[in-house]
N, CA, C and O of each residue as an XYZ file, in Angstrom:
680
protein
N      20.765     28.452     -8.294
C      20.481     27.815     -7.019
C      19.235     26.945     -7.177
O      18.244     27.388     -7.757
N      19.274     25.724     -6.674
C      18.142     24.809     -6.808
C      16.969     25.276     -5.955
O      17.127     26.090     -5.046
N      15.793     24.744     -6.266
C      14.601     25.090     -5.495
C      14.759     24.727     -4.029
O      14.341     25.478     -3.148
N      15.369     23.563     -3.766
C      15.573     23.131     -2.385
C      16.498     24.094     -1.654
O      16.238     24.452     -0.505
N      17.569     24.513     -2.305
C      18.509     25.442     -1.672
C      17.854     26.793     -1.423
O      18.090     27.411     -0.385
N      17.035     27.260     -2.360
C      16.331     28.525     -2.189
C      15.346     28.433     -1.038
O      15.272     29.336     -0.205
N      14.584     27.338     -0.987
C      13.619     27.132      0.092
C      14.328     27.054      1.439
O      13.888     27.657      2.418
N      15.425     26.310      1.480
C      16.165     26.150      2.736
C      16.760     27.489      3.181
O      16.749     27.801      4.372
N      17.269     28.268      2.253
C      17.842     29.571      2.604
C      16.766     30.498      3.168
O      17.003     31.204      4.148
N      15.579     30.495      2.546
C      14.475     31.332      3.043
C      14.048     30.875      4.432
O      13.803     31.699      5.313
N      13.961     29.567      4.627
C      13.596     29.021      5.933
C      14.647     29.396      6.967
O      14.310     29.769      8.090
N      15.909     29.301      6.596
C      16.979     29.613      7.538
C      16.926     31.076      7.963
O      17.132     31.387      9.136
N      16.652     31.973      7.027
C      16.537     33.395      7.372
C      15.364     33.630      8.330
O      15.470     34.415      9.273
N      14.256     32.947      8.078
C      13.100     33.072      8.962
C      13.422     32.539     10.347
O      13.044     33.140     11.353
N      14.124     31.407     10.401
C      14.480     30.826     11.684
C      15.484     31.702     12.433
O      15.452     31.749     13.662
N      16.360     32.386     11.730
C      17.285     33.310     12.387
C      16.504     34.433     13.051
O      16.809     34.833     14.175
N      15.505     34.935     12.357
C      14.630     35.961     12.923
C      13.904     35.412     14.151
O      13.789     36.099     15.166
N      13.414     34.173     14.057
C      12.730     33.543     15.178
C      13.676     33.369     16.365
O      13.260     33.497     17.516
N      14.951     33.076     16.084
C      15.955     32.980     17.151
C      16.101     34.297     17.895
O      16.231     34.314     19.119
N      16.079     35.399     17.157
C      16.168     36.717     17.789
C      14.934     36.990     18.647
O      15.049     37.540     19.742
N      13.766     36.612     18.160
C      12.531     36.795     18.934
C      12.577     35.955     20.207
O      12.230     36.434     21.286
N      13.010     34.695     20.077
C      13.097     33.807     21.237
C      14.043     34.379     22.282
O      13.739     34.355     23.475
N      15.184     34.891     21.844
C      16.138     35.491     22.768
C      15.506     36.661     23.511
O      15.679     36.806     24.721
N      14.778     37.486     22.783
C      14.128     38.644     23.394
C      13.038     38.256     24.373
O      12.941     38.838     25.454
N      12.216     37.280     24.012
C      11.125     36.872     24.894
C      11.671     36.209     26.154
O      11.130     36.407     27.242
N      12.743     35.419     26.015
C      13.350     34.791     27.188
C      13.921     35.841     28.128
O      13.800     35.728     29.347
N      14.546     36.865     27.550
C      15.115     37.929     28.372
C      14.024     38.749     29.049
O      14.165     39.147     30.206
N      12.932     39.001     28.322
C      11.865     39.849     28.842
C      11.007     39.164     29.906
O      10.666     39.776     30.918
N      10.661     37.901     29.679
C       9.730     37.256     30.617
C      10.306     36.050     31.346
O       9.624     35.455     32.180
N      11.530     35.684     31.054
C      12.202     34.619     31.793
C      11.643     33.234     31.509
O      11.318     32.905     30.368
N      11.534     32.424     32.562
C      11.128     31.026     32.446
C       9.746     30.848     31.818
O       9.476     29.791     31.246
N       8.881     31.826     31.904
C       7.545     31.724     31.307
C       7.605     31.543     29.793
O       6.661     31.038     29.185
N       8.708     31.955     29.191
C       8.863     31.810     27.740
C       8.746     30.345     27.331
O       8.172     30.039     26.286
N       9.284     29.440     28.145
C       9.218     28.020     27.819
C       7.782     27.514     27.814
O       7.407     26.731     26.941
N       6.987     27.943     28.763
C       5.584     27.521     28.813
C       4.812     28.031     27.602
O       4.009     27.307     27.013
N       5.061     29.265     27.244
C       4.366     29.876     26.106
C       4.732     29.148     24.810
O       3.854     28.805     24.018
N       6.020     28.916     24.597
C       6.433     28.270     23.350
C       6.024     26.800     23.321
O       5.719     26.268     22.254
N       6.015     26.135     24.480
C       5.550     24.743     24.527
C       4.093     24.664     24.075
O       3.742     23.830     23.241
N       3.245     25.537     24.628
C       1.829     25.528     24.257
C       1.625     25.893     22.790
O       0.762     25.322     22.123
N       2.412     26.838     22.286
C       2.312     27.197     20.870
C       2.719     26.012     19.991
O       2.064     25.726     18.989
N       3.789     25.332     20.364
C       4.229     24.163     19.619
C       3.210     23.032     19.678
O       2.965     22.355     18.679
N       2.617     22.828     20.852
C       1.618     21.764     20.999
C       0.400     22.052     20.117
O      -0.121     21.151     19.460
N      -0.042     23.292     20.104
C      -1.171     23.665     19.252
C      -0.833     23.444     17.779
O      -1.658     22.935     17.020
N       0.371     23.823     17.381
C       0.794     23.620     15.996
C       0.848     22.136     15.656
O       0.387     21.727     14.590
N       1.403     21.334     16.544
C       1.465     19.891     16.325
C       0.092     19.277     16.170
O      -0.108     18.397     15.333
N      -0.855     19.732     16.969
C      -2.219     19.213     16.879
C      -2.884     19.657     15.579
O      -3.586     18.872     14.941
N      -2.668     20.908     15.184
C      -3.270     21.418     13.953
C      -2.728     20.697     12.724
O      -3.495     20.290     11.851
N      -1.414     20.540     12.654
C      -0.813     19.940     11.467
C      -1.071     18.438     11.364
O      -0.972     17.865     10.279
N      -1.398     17.803     12.479
C      -1.644     16.359     12.466
C      -3.121     16.022     12.656
O      -3.455     14.885     12.989
N      -3.996     16.980     12.453
C      -5.428     16.787     12.731
C      -6.041     15.617     11.961
O      -6.902     14.919     12.497
N      -5.628     15.395     10.753
C      -6.234     14.349      9.923
C      -5.355     13.111      9.791
O      -5.486     12.350      8.831
N      -4.493     12.917     10.718
C      -3.530     11.815     10.635
C      -4.161     10.499     11.096
O      -5.070     10.483     11.927
N      -3.660      9.408     10.540
C      -4.161      8.086     10.920
C      -3.727      7.759     12.345
O      -2.583      8.020     12.719
N      -4.616      7.199     13.132
C      -4.364      6.865     14.535
C      -3.677      5.503     14.652
O      -3.911      4.602     13.847
N      -2.833      5.374     15.664
C      -2.177      4.108     15.953
C      -1.764      4.086     17.418
O      -1.576      5.138     18.029
N      -1.624      2.896     17.979
C      -1.102      2.720     19.333
C       0.378      2.354     19.322
O       1.033      2.364     20.365
N       0.900      2.034     18.152
C       2.289      1.609     18.016
C       3.209      2.831     17.973
O       3.030      3.718     17.138
N       4.182      2.874     18.862
C       5.075      4.029     18.973
C       5.850      4.269     17.682
O       5.946      5.405     17.218
N       6.397      3.217     17.105
C       7.197      3.390     15.887
C       6.340      3.867     14.718
O       6.782      4.709     13.937
N       5.122      3.344     14.585
C       4.212      3.829     13.541
C       3.831      5.282     13.798
O       3.723      6.071     12.859
N       3.629      5.636     15.053
C       3.289      7.023     15.404
C       4.428      7.971     15.035
O       4.183      9.073     14.544
N       5.663      7.550     15.267
C       6.806      8.389     14.902
C       6.917      8.556     13.394
O       7.274      9.631     12.913
N       6.616      7.505     12.649
C       6.587      7.623     11.181
C       5.520      8.627     10.746
O       5.735      9.409      9.819
N       4.381      8.601     11.414
C       3.306      9.542     11.087
C       3.733     10.979     11.384
O       3.462     11.883     10.594
N       4.404     11.192     12.527
C       4.896     12.529     12.881
C       5.943     12.975     11.864
O       5.953     14.133     11.444
N       6.813     12.065     11.472
C       7.828     12.387     10.460
C       7.166     12.835      9.154
O       7.614     13.791      8.521
N       6.105     12.143      8.760
C       5.375     12.503      7.542
C       4.732     13.884      7.676
O       4.755     14.676      6.733
N       4.164     14.170      8.833
C       3.568     15.496      9.075
C       4.636     16.575      8.918
O       4.393     17.606      8.290
N       5.808     16.341      9.483
C       6.893     17.311      9.364
C       7.289     17.518      7.907
O       7.417     18.654      7.451
N       7.481     16.423      7.177
C       7.853     16.528      5.765
C       6.780     17.232      4.943
O       7.083     18.091      4.116
N       5.522     16.859      5.179
C       4.413     17.463      4.425
C       4.305     18.964      4.663
O       3.747     19.687      3.838
N       4.838     19.433      5.789
C       4.751     20.850      6.129
C       6.102     21.551      6.048
O       6.300     22.616      6.633
N       7.038     20.931      5.306
C       8.355     21.523      5.043
C       9.129     21.878      6.301
O       9.866     22.864      6.319
N       8.969     21.085      7.353
C       9.720     21.289      8.590
C      10.949     20.390      8.560
O      10.830     19.174      8.412
N      12.111     20.980      8.700
C      13.356     20.235      8.598
C      13.818     19.790      9.983
O      14.816     20.283     10.509
N      13.088     18.869     10.548
C      13.441     18.266     11.834
C      13.604     16.781     11.597
O      12.718     15.991     11.925
N      14.734     16.400     11.030
C      14.964     14.987     10.767
C      15.359     14.303     12.075
O      16.270     14.747     12.773
N      14.665     13.228     12.390
C      15.001     12.463     13.584
C      14.940     10.980     13.251
O      14.309     10.565     12.279
N      15.603     10.204     14.070
C      15.570      8.748     13.924
C      15.648      8.136     15.310
O      16.159      8.749     16.248
N      15.141      6.931     15.426
C      15.216      6.236     16.704
C      16.663      5.798     16.936
O      17.440      5.621     15.998
N      16.994      5.630     18.211
C      18.356      5.272     18.587
C      18.307      4.287     19.740
O      17.646      4.535     20.749
N      19.000      3.178     19.593
C      19.042      2.157     20.638
C      20.488      1.939     21.044
O      21.309      1.519     20.229
N      20.800      2.221     22.299
C      22.146      1.976     22.795
C      22.348      0.479     23.011
O      21.384     -0.279     23.115
N      23.582      0.073     23.076
C      23.910     -1.350     23.217
C      23.364     -1.957     24.505
O      23.126     -3.163     24.559
N      23.162     -1.150     25.540
C      22.732     -1.689     26.825
C      21.205     -1.702     27.007
O      20.709     -2.105     28.059
N      20.473     -1.266     25.992
C      19.009     -1.326     26.055
C      18.546     -2.613     25.384
O      18.931     -2.885     24.247
N      17.729     -3.406     26.064
C      17.282     -4.664     25.454
C      16.327     -4.462     24.272
O      16.234     -5.322     23.396
N      15.624     -3.337     24.248
C      14.667     -3.076     23.169
C      14.660     -1.589     22.859
O      15.034     -0.766     23.695
N      14.232     -1.253     21.650
C      14.130      0.150     21.252
C      13.148      0.893     22.155
O      13.461      1.958     22.687
N      11.954      0.315     22.320
C      10.928      0.910     23.173
C      10.869      0.076     24.447
O      10.697     -1.142     24.402
N      11.012      0.746     25.572
C      11.015      0.049     26.850
C       9.895      0.553     27.743
O       9.562      1.738     27.732
N       9.327     -0.346     28.507
C       8.334      0.025     29.509
C       9.068      0.566     30.736
O      10.121      0.058     31.120
N       8.494      1.606     31.341
C       9.073      2.155     32.565
C       8.330      1.565     33.762
O       7.318      0.884     33.599
N       8.834      1.829     34.949
C       8.198      1.329     36.168
C       6.781      1.871     36.338
O       5.942      1.228     36.969
N       6.514      3.044     35.783
C       5.191      3.659     35.926
C       4.195      3.192     34.862
O       3.038      3.612     34.867
N       4.648      2.315     33.940
C       3.763      1.829     32.890
C       3.845      2.626     31.601
O       3.165      2.309     30.625
N       4.682      3.664     31.596
C       4.891      4.442     30.378
C       5.848      3.687     29.462
O       6.356      2.626     29.825
N       6.089      4.236     28.281
C       7.074      3.685     27.354
C       8.073      4.781     27.030
O       7.707      5.951     26.919
N       9.340      4.400     26.879
C      10.312      5.409     26.475
C      11.252      4.854     25.419
O      11.471      3.647     25.315
N      11.797      5.777     24.642
C      12.786      5.467     23.633
C      13.624      6.700     23.391
O      13.278      7.799     23.825
N      14.725      6.511     22.699
C      15.614      7.628     22.413
C      15.531      7.998     20.937
O      15.368      7.145     20.065
N      15.649      9.303     20.690
C      15.630      9.836     19.331
C      16.871     10.686     19.116
O      17.310     11.399     20.019
N      17.430     10.606     17.924
C      18.543     11.464     17.530
C      18.018     12.436     16.484
O      17.394     12.034     15.502
N      18.281     13.726     16.707
C      17.916     14.779     15.765
C      19.211     15.276     15.138
O      20.025     15.922     15.798
N      19.396     14.967     13.850
C      20.631     15.357     13.171
C      20.460     16.669     12.393
O      21.264     17.587     12.552
N      19.445     16.762     11.573
C      19.221     17.949     10.751
C      18.063     18.727     11.366
O      16.903     18.526     11.008
N      18.394     19.603     12.282
C      17.360     20.338     13.030
C      17.439     21.822     12.688
O      18.446     22.479     12.951
N      16.369     22.336     12.102
C      16.371     23.743     11.708
C      16.488     24.657     12.924
O      17.025     25.759     12.816
N      16.001     24.222     14.055
C      16.099     25.049     15.258
C      17.548     25.126     15.731
O      18.058     26.218     15.984
N      18.209     23.991     15.852
C      19.604     23.986     16.315
C      20.475     24.825     15.379
O      21.305     25.612     15.833
N      20.281     24.653     14.082
C      21.078     25.410     13.124
C      20.830     26.911     13.261
O      21.759     27.712     13.156
N      19.586     27.283     13.494
C      19.259     28.698     13.669
C      19.856     29.249     14.959
O      20.344     30.378     14.991
N      19.815     28.455     16.012
C      20.384     28.897     17.283
C      21.877     29.156     17.140
O      22.386     30.154     17.650
N      22.582     28.262     16.450
C      24.014     28.460     16.254
C      24.280     29.679     15.380
O      25.205     30.450     15.639
N      23.483     29.842     14.368
C      23.684     30.973     13.457
C      23.436     32.297     14.176
O      24.126     33.286     13.928
N      22.448     32.307     15.067
C      22.127     33.513     15.825
C      23.051     33.682     17.025
O      23.184     34.787     17.551
N      23.685     32.606     17.462
C      24.530     32.665     18.649
C      23.730     32.506     19.930
O      24.127     33.017     20.977
N      22.603     31.799     19.858
C      21.706     31.607     20.993
C      21.928     30.202     21.549
O      22.262     29.280     20.804
N      21.742     30.042     22.848
C      21.997     28.738     23.474
C      20.893     27.725     23.167
O      19.748     28.084     22.893
N      21.274     26.456     23.222
C      20.310     25.368     23.054
C      19.552     25.158     24.364
O      19.907     25.720     25.400
N      18.526     24.357     24.299
C      17.689     23.973     25.444
C      16.781     25.104     25.916
O      16.290     25.063     27.044
N      16.550     26.104     25.084
C      15.701     27.227     25.454
C      14.303     27.092     24.882
O      13.821     25.987     24.630
N      13.667     28.220     24.684
C      12.253     28.245     24.303
C      11.992     27.661     22.911
O      10.924     27.090     22.691
N      12.928     27.783     21.968
C      12.685     27.192     20.652
C      12.730     25.667     20.720
O      11.949     24.991     20.050
N      13.629     25.133     21.516
C      13.654     23.673     21.711
C      12.364     23.227     22.407
O      11.795     22.190     22.067
N      11.915     24.007     23.369
C      10.681     23.686     24.079
C       9.488     23.713     23.130
O       8.551     22.932     23.294
N       9.511     24.600     22.143
C       8.445     24.632     21.145
C       8.391     23.307     20.387
O       7.307     22.800     20.099
N       9.560     22.746     20.064
C       9.602     21.468     19.373
C       9.042     20.361     20.267
O       8.351     19.468     19.777
N       9.324     20.405     21.557
C       8.774     19.403     22.472
C       7.252     19.471     22.444
O       6.575     18.443     22.425
N       6.724     20.692     22.441
C       5.274     20.873     22.359
C       4.713     20.337     21.063
O       3.648     19.720     21.055
N       5.416     20.564     19.961
C       4.963     20.046     18.667
C       4.816     18.528     18.728
O       3.791     17.982     18.320
N       5.835     17.856     19.234
C       5.776     16.398     19.337
C       4.626     15.961     20.232
O       3.907     15.016     19.906
N       4.452     16.637     21.346
C       3.380     16.286     22.268
C       2.017     16.424     21.601
O       1.167     15.545     21.747
N       1.800     17.507     20.878
C       0.527     17.721     20.186
C       0.283     16.717     19.081
O      -0.817     16.178     18.957
N       1.307     16.461     18.274
C       1.155     15.512     17.168
C       0.931     14.097     17.696
O       0.062     13.384     17.195
N       1.699     13.684     18.697
C       1.526     12.339     19.249
C       0.200     12.194     19.986
O      -0.366     11.102     20.039
N      -0.293     13.282     20.549
C      -1.616     13.234     21.185
C      -2.680     12.918     20.142
O      -3.585     12.126     20.405
N      -2.586     13.526     18.963
C      -3.525     13.223     17.880
C      -3.363     11.796     17.364
O      -4.352     11.112     17.103
N      -2.128     11.353     17.220
C      -1.865     10.039     16.631
C      -2.192      8.915     17.608
O      -2.845      7.939     17.239
N      -1.738      9.050     18.857
C      -1.850      7.950     19.814
C      -2.925      8.153     20.874
O      -3.327      7.198     21.539
N      -3.392      9.383     21.037
C      -4.405      9.660     22.050
C      -3.856      9.717     23.467
O      -4.620      9.627     24.428
N      -2.539      9.866     23.613
C      -1.917      9.955     24.935
C      -0.894     11.088     24.943
O      -0.398     11.507     23.898
N      -0.593     11.569     26.137
C       0.416     12.613     26.280
C       1.812     12.021     26.162
O       2.004     10.813     26.301
N       2.772     12.879     25.907
C       4.166     12.464     25.811
C       5.063     13.586     26.296
O       4.646     14.738     26.412
N       6.296     13.223     26.573
C       7.312     14.177     27.001
C       8.558     13.932     26.171
O       8.947     12.785     25.949
N       9.179     14.996     25.717
C      10.437     14.902     24.977
C      11.450     15.712     25.760
O      11.239     16.900     26.002
N      12.543     15.091     26.158
C      13.553     15.800     26.950
C      14.927     15.613     26.333
O      15.221     14.576     25.739
N      15.755     16.619     26.480
C      17.108     16.579     25.929
C      18.017     15.797     26.866
O      18.132     16.114     28.050
N      18.659     14.773     26.322
C      19.694     14.048     27.062
C      21.062     14.639     26.744
O      21.934     14.714     27.610
N      21.241     15.060     25.486
C      22.487     15.681     25.049
C      22.174     16.657     23.922
O      21.500     16.302     22.955
N      22.663     17.883     24.049
C      22.529     18.882     22.988
C      23.921     19.136     22.418
O      24.819     19.583     23.131
N      24.091     18.851     21.139
C      25.400     19.005     20.527
C      25.349     19.832     19.267
O      24.278     20.232     18.811
N      26.520     20.085     18.705
C      26.622     20.885     17.487
C      26.094     20.150     16.266
O      25.532     20.774     15.365
N      26.266     18.836     16.221
C      25.887     18.067     15.037
C      24.621     17.247     15.218
O      24.010     16.827     14.236
N      24.225     17.018     16.448
C      23.027     16.224     16.714
C      22.630     16.401     18.175
O      23.443     16.768     19.024
N      21.372     16.133     18.436
C      20.864     16.119     19.807
C      20.259     14.749     20.079
O      19.618     14.157     19.210
N      20.469     14.253     21.292
C      19.884     13.000     21.725
C      18.775     13.335     22.703
O      18.985     14.055     23.679
N      17.584     12.803     22.428
C      16.424     13.114     23.263
C      15.739     11.833     23.711
O      15.824     10.799     23.048
N      15.071     11.918     24.826
C      14.290     10.805     25.373
C      12.819     11.147     25.203
O      12.345     12.176     25.685
N      12.108     10.273     24.514
C      10.674     10.425     24.323
C       9.972      9.461     25.264
O      10.229      8.258     25.237
N       9.085      9.993     26.099
C       8.303      9.173     27.009
C       6.842      9.276     26.589
O       6.274     10.366     26.522
N       6.250      8.131     26.311
C       4.825      8.052     25.981
C       4.112      7.714     27.280
O       4.326      6.648     27.857
N       3.262      8.628     27.737
C       2.572      8.455     29.013
C       1.298      7.645     28.783
O       0.256      8.181     28.406
N       1.411      6.368     29.016
C       0.264      5.457     28.843
C      -0.698      5.623     30.008
O      -0.288      5.704     31.166
N      -1.976      5.671     29.684
C      -2.984      5.712     30.740
C      -3.085      4.334     31.356
O      -2.879      3.328     30.677
N      -3.399      4.284     32.625
C      -3.574      2.995     33.284
C      -4.670      2.218     32.561
O      -5.758      2.738     32.312
N      -4.361      0.948     32.224
C      -5.348      0.109     31.552
C      -5.224      0.125     30.041
O      -5.878     -0.676     29.372
N      -4.385      1.034     29.460
C      -4.176      1.032     28.007
C      -3.420     -0.220     27.605
O      -2.575     -0.708     28.355
N      -3.715     -0.732     26.447
C      -2.950     -1.866     25.922
C      -1.590     -1.346     25.505
O      -1.477     -0.246     24.964
N      -0.580     -2.117     25.749
C       0.771     -1.717     25.352
C       1.216     -2.659     24.330
O       2.332     -2.541     23.824
C-alpha cells in the first residue's frame, strides 16, 4: 500500500470516529453542537493560517486557504464555480458584501459521514464553515459565511459570502 493510501486510510478511520462523536454530541446537546463545532473550526482555521500572507483579493485568499489545507494534510478539495447566469465569479451583493460559489468534490467530512451513516449539514459541516471563516479572517481581515446550497453524494455546492466592512476597498 502506498504512503498516500496508508495516510488516507488512517485519516478515514479517524474521521469515522469523529463522525460517531459528532452524532453523539448532536443527540446529547442538540442545536448547540453546531455553535460549538463552528467555534472549534474557526479557532483551528485561525491557528493553521496564522502566518499566511494577507490579501484583499478573494481568489488569492482562496488559494491561500487551499495551501493551508494541503500543508496540514486536510483533504477538503474545493474549486470555484460560476453558473452560466452569473456575470462574474465574484459578485457584489446589495449589502456591499461579495459572494461566490464553491464546489467541494473530495471532502473528508462528507466521506466520513457516509461511511458512518450520519446526515450531512450537521456539526461536522459546521466545523468546516468555521475553519473557512477563521482562515479567511486571517487572510483578508474580514468575516465570511459559508452555506450549503446543495449537499450531494459526490460533491457539495456552497455559497461563500465575504462580509466587507463599510468603506473597504473592493
